[in-house]
mmCIF file of C-alpha atoms in Angstrom:
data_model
loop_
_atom_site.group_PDB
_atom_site.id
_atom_site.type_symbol
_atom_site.label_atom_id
_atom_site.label_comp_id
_atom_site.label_asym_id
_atom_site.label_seq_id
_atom_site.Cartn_x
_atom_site.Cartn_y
_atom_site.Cartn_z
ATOM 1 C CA UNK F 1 -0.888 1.672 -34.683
ATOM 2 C CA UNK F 2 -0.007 3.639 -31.626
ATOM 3 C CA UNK F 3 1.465 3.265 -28.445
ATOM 4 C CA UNK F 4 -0.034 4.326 -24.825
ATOM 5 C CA UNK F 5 0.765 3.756 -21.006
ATOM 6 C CA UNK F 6 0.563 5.368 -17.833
ATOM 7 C CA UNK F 7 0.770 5.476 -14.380
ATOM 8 C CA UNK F 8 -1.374 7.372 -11.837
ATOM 9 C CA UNK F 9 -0.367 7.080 -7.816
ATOM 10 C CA UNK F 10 3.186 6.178 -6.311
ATOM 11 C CA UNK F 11 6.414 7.334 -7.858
ATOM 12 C CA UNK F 12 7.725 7.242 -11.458
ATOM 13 C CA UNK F 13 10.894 8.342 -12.099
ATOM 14 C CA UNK F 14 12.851 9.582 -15.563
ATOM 15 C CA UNK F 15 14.637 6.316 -16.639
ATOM 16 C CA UNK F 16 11.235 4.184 -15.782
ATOM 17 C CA UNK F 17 9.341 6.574 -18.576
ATOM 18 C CA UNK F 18 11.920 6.227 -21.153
ATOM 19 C CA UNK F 19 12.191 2.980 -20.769
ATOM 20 C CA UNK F 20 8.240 2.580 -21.411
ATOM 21 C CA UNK F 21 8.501 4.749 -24.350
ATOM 22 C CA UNK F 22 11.726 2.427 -25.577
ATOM 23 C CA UNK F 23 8.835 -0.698 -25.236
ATOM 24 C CA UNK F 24 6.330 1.136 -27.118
ATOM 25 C CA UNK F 25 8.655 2.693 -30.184
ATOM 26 C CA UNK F 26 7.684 -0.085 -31.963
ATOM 27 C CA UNK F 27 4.386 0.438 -32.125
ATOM 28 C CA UNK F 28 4.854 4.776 -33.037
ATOM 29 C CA UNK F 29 7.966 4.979 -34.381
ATOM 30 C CA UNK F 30 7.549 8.687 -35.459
ATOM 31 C CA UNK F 31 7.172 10.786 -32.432
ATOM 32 C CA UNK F 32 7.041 10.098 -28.630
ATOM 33 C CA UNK F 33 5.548 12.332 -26.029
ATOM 34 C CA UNK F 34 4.878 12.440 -22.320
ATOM 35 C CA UNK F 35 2.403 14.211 -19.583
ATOM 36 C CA UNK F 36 3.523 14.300 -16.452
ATOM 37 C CA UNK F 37 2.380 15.964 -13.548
ATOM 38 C CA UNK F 38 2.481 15.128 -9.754
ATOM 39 C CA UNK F 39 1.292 11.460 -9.070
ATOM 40 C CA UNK F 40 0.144 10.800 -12.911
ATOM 41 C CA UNK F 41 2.624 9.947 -15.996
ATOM 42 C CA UNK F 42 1.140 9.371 -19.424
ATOM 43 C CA UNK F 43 3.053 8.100 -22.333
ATOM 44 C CA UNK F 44 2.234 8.119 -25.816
ATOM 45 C CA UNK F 45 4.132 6.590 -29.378
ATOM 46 C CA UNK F 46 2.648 7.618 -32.601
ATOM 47 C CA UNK F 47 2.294 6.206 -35.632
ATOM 48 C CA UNK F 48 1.670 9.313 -37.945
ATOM 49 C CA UNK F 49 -1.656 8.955 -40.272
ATOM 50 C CA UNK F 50 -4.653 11.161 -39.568
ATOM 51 C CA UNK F 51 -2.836 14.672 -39.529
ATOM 52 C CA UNK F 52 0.312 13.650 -39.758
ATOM 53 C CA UNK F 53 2.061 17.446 -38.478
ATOM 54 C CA UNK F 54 2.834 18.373 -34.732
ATOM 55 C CA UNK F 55 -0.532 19.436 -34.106
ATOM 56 C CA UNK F 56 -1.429 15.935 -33.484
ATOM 57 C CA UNK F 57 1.131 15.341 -31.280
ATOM 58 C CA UNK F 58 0.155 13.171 -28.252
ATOM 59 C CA UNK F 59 -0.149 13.776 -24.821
ATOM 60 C CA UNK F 60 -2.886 16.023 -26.419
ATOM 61 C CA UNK F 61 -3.639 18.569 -24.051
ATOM 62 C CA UNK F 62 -7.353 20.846 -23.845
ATOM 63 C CA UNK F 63 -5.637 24.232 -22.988
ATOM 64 C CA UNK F 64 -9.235 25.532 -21.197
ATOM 65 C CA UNK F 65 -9.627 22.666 -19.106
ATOM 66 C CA UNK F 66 -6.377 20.686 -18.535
ATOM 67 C CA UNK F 67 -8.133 17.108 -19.826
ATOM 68 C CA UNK F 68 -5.235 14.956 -20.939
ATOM 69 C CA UNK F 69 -5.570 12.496 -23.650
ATOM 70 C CA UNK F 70 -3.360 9.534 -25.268
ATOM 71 C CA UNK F 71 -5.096 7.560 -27.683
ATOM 72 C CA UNK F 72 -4.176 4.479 -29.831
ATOM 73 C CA UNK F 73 -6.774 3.820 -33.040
ATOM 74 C CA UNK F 74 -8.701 5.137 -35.933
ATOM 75 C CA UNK F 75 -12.106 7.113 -35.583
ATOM 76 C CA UNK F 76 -14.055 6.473 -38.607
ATOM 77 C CA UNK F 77 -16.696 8.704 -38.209
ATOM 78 C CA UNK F 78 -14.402 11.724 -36.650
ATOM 79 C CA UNK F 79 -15.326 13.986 -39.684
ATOM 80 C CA UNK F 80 -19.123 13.751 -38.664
ATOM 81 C CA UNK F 81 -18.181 14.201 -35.322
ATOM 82 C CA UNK F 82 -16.519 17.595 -36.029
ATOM 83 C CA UNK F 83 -19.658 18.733 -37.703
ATOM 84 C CA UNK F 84 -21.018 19.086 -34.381
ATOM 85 C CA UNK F 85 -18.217 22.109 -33.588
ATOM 86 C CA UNK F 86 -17.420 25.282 -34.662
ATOM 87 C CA UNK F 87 -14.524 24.598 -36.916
ATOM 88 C CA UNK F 88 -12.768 26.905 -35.649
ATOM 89 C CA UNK F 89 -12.385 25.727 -32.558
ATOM 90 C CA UNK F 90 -9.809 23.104 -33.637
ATOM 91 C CA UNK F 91 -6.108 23.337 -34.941
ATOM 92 C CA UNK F 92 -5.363 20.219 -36.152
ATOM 93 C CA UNK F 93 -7.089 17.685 -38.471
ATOM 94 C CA UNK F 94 -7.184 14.799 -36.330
ATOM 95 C CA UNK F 95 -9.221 12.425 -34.903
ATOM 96 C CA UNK F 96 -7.399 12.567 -31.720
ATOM 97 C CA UNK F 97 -8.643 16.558 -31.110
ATOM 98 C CA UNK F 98 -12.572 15.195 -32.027
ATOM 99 C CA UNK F 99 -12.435 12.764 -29.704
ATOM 100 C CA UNK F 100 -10.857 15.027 -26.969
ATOM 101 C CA UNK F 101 -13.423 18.070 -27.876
ATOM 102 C CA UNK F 102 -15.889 15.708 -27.549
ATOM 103 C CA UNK F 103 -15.230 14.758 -24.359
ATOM 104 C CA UNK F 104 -14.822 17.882 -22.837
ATOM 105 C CA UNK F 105 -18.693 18.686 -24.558
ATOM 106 C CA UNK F 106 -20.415 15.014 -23.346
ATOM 107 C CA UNK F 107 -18.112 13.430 -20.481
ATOM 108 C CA UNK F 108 -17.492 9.762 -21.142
ATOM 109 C CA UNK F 109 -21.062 9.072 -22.306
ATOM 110 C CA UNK F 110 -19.275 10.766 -25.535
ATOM 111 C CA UNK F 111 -17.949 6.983 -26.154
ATOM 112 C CA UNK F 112 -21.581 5.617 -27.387
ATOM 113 C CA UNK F 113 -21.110 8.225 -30.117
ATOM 114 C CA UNK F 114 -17.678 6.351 -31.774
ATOM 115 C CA UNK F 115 -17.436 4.039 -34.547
ATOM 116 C CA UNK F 116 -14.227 2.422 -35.019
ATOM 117 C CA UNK F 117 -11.293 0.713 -33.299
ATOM 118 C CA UNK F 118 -9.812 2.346 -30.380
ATOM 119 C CA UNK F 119 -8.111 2.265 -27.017
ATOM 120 C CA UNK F 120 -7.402 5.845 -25.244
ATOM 121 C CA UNK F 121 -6.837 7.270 -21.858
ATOM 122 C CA UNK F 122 -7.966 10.119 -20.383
ATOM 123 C CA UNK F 123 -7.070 11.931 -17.305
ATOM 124 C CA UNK F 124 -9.741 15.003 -16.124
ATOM 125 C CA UNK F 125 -8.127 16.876 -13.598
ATOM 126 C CA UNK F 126 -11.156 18.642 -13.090
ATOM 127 C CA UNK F 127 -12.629 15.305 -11.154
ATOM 128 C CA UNK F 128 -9.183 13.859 -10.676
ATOM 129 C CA UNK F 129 -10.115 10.697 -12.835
ATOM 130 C CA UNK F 130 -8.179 8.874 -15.164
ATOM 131 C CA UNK F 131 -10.290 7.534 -17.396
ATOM 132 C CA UNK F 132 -9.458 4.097 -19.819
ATOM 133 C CA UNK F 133 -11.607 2.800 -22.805
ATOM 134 C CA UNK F 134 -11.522 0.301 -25.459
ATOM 135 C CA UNK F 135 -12.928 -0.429 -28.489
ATOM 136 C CA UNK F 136 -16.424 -2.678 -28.923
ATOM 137 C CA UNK F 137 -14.805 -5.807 -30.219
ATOM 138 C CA UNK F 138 -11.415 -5.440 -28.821
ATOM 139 C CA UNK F 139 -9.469 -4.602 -31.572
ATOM 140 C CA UNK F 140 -7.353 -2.576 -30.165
ATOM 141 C CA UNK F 141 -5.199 -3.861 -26.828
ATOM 142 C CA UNK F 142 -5.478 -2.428 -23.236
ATOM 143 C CA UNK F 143 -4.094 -3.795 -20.736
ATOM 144 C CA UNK F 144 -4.294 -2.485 -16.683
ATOM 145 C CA UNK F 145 -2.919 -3.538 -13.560
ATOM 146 C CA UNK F 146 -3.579 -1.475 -10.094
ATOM 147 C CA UNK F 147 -3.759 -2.210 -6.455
ATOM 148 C CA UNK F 148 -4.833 0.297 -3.380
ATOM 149 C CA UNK F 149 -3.066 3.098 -3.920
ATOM 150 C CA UNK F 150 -1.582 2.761 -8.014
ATOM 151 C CA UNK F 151 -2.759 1.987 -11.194
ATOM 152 C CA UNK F 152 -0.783 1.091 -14.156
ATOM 153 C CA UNK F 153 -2.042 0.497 -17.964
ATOM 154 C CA UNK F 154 -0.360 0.148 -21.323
ATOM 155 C CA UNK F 155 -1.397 -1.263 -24.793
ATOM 156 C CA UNK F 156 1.549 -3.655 -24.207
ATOM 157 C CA UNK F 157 2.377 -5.498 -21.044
ATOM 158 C CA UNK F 158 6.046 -5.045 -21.279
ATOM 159 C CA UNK F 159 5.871 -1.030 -20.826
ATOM 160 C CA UNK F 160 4.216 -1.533 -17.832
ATOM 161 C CA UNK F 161 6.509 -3.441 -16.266
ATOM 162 C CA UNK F 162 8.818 -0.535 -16.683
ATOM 163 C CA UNK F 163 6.608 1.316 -14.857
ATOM 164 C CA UNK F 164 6.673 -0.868 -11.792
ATOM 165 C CA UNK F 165 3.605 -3.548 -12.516
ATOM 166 C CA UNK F 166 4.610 -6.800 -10.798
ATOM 167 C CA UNK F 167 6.811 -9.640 -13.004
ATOM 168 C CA UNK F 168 5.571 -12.772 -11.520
ATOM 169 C CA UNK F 169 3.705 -14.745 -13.338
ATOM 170 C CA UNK F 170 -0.358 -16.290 -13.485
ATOM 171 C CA UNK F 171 0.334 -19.716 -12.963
ATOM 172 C CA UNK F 172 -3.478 -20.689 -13.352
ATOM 173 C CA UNK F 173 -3.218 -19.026 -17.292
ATOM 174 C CA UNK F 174 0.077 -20.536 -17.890
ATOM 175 C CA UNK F 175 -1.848 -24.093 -16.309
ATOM 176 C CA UNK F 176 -4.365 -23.501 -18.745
ATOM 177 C CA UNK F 177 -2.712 -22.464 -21.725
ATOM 178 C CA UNK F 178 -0.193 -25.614 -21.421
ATOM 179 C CA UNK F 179 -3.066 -28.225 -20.509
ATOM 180 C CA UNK F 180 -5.688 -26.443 -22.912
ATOM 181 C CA UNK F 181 -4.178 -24.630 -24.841
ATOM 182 C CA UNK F 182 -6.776 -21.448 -23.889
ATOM 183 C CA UNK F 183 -4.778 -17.928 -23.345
ATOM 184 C CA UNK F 184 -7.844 -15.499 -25.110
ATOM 185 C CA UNK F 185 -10.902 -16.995 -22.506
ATOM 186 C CA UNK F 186 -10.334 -14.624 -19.803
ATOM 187 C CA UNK F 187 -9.767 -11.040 -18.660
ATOM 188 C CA UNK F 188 -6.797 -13.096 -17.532
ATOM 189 C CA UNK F 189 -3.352 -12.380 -18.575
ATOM 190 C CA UNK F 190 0.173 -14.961 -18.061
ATOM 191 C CA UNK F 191 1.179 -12.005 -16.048
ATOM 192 C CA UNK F 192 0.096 -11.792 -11.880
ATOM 193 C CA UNK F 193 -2.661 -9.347 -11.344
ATOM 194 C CA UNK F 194 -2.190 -7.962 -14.933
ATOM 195 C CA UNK F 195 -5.869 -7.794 -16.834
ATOM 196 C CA UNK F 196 -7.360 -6.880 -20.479
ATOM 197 C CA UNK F 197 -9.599 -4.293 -20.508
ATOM 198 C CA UNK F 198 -12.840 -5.417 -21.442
ATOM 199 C CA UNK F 199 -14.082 -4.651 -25.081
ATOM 200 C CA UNK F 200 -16.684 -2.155 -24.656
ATOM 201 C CA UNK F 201 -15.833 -1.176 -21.564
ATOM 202 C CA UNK F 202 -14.708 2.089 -19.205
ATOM 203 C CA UNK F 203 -12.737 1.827 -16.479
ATOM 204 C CA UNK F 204 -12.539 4.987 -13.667
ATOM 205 C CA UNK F 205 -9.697 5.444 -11.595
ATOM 206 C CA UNK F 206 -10.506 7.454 -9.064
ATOM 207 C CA UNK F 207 -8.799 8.727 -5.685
ATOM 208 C CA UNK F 208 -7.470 4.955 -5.604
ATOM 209 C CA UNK F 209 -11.616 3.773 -6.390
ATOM 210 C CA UNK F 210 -11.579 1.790 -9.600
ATOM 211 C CA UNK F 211 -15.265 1.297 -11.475
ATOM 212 C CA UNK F 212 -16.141 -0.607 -14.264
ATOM 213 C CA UNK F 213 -19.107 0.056 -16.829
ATOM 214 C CA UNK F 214 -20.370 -1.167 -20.431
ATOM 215 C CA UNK F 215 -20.850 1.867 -22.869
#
């Protein structure tokens, strides 16, 4: 497994994104990398095992186009994905790149097209949109938190908290877990304002505008 979070509107400083990538080593303990760039901070642990060299580094970055990605998962039908492209066109034998080229060709309708178990965020500077999926059964974790003016995700909660999501607690899920023992019923997490991304799903952060729709 892999490790991503993020932040898009407000501040973030140094220390708050190496503490985030300190919460997520555990989950990529063989390289780290980070995008940042005005108002927007993406972090990314990796767990080496599709192209395991430097060319799948993560933040992966399209050099045309600017588009961002950090992505936590396995493609399993990446190879027949690449079929679509000119080989050439790619310089590294991972799934991350397909996924990334592919988004570039098809926007986030590309998501329809992938079988396997996957969370990822994009950022498109094109449209200024950050843009955060997950996987059709939920396999992989995403978790988000945002108000008016910020937006904060990670695969983990504790990462985000680094990044300056609020630490008080959901009393109504900690009510419910005690009494029913229920913590997996809900969008709901035991942390205030702090949600799971909905299997299935895209969410679209834009210009402090967040949408929500089933792929």
């Amino acid at each position: 497994m892999c490790g991503i979070a993020g932040k898009i509107g407000g501040t973030v400083s140094n220390s708050a994104i190496s503490e985030a990538l300190s919460a997520l080593r555990h989950r990529g303990p063989d390289l780290d990398g980070v995008f940042f760039d005005n108002d927007i901070a993406l972090v990314h642990s990796r767990l080496s095992i599709i192209d395991i060299s430097e060319n799948g580094r993560q933040p992966m970055i399209d050099p045309d186009t600017g588009v961002v990605l950090v992505y936590n998962g396995e493609i399993y039908n990446y190879r027949e994905l690449r079929s679509e492209f000119d080989a050439a066109t790619f310089r590294s034998d991972s799934d991350t790149e397909v996924l990334l080229k592919l988004y570039i060709r098809d926007g986030i309708g590309c998501c329809k097209k992938l079988r396997g178990m996957f969370s990822f965020a994009i950022w498109d500077p094109r449209i200024r949109t950050l843009h955060l999926v997950r996987d059709r059964l939920g396999i992989k974790p995403l978790h988000v938190w945002h108000n008016r003016e910020t937006l904060i995700f990670g695969s983990e909660i504790k990462p985000m908290l680094t990044l300056g999501a609020p630490r008080g607690l959901n009393m109504q899920t900690v009510y419910r877990y005690l009494t029913q023992g229920r913590v997996a019923d809900s969008d709901a997490t035991f942390f205030s304002g702090v949600q799971t991304v909905k299997p299935g799903s895209v969410l679209s952060w834009c210009d402090g505008e967040l949408s929500e729709k089933v792929y």
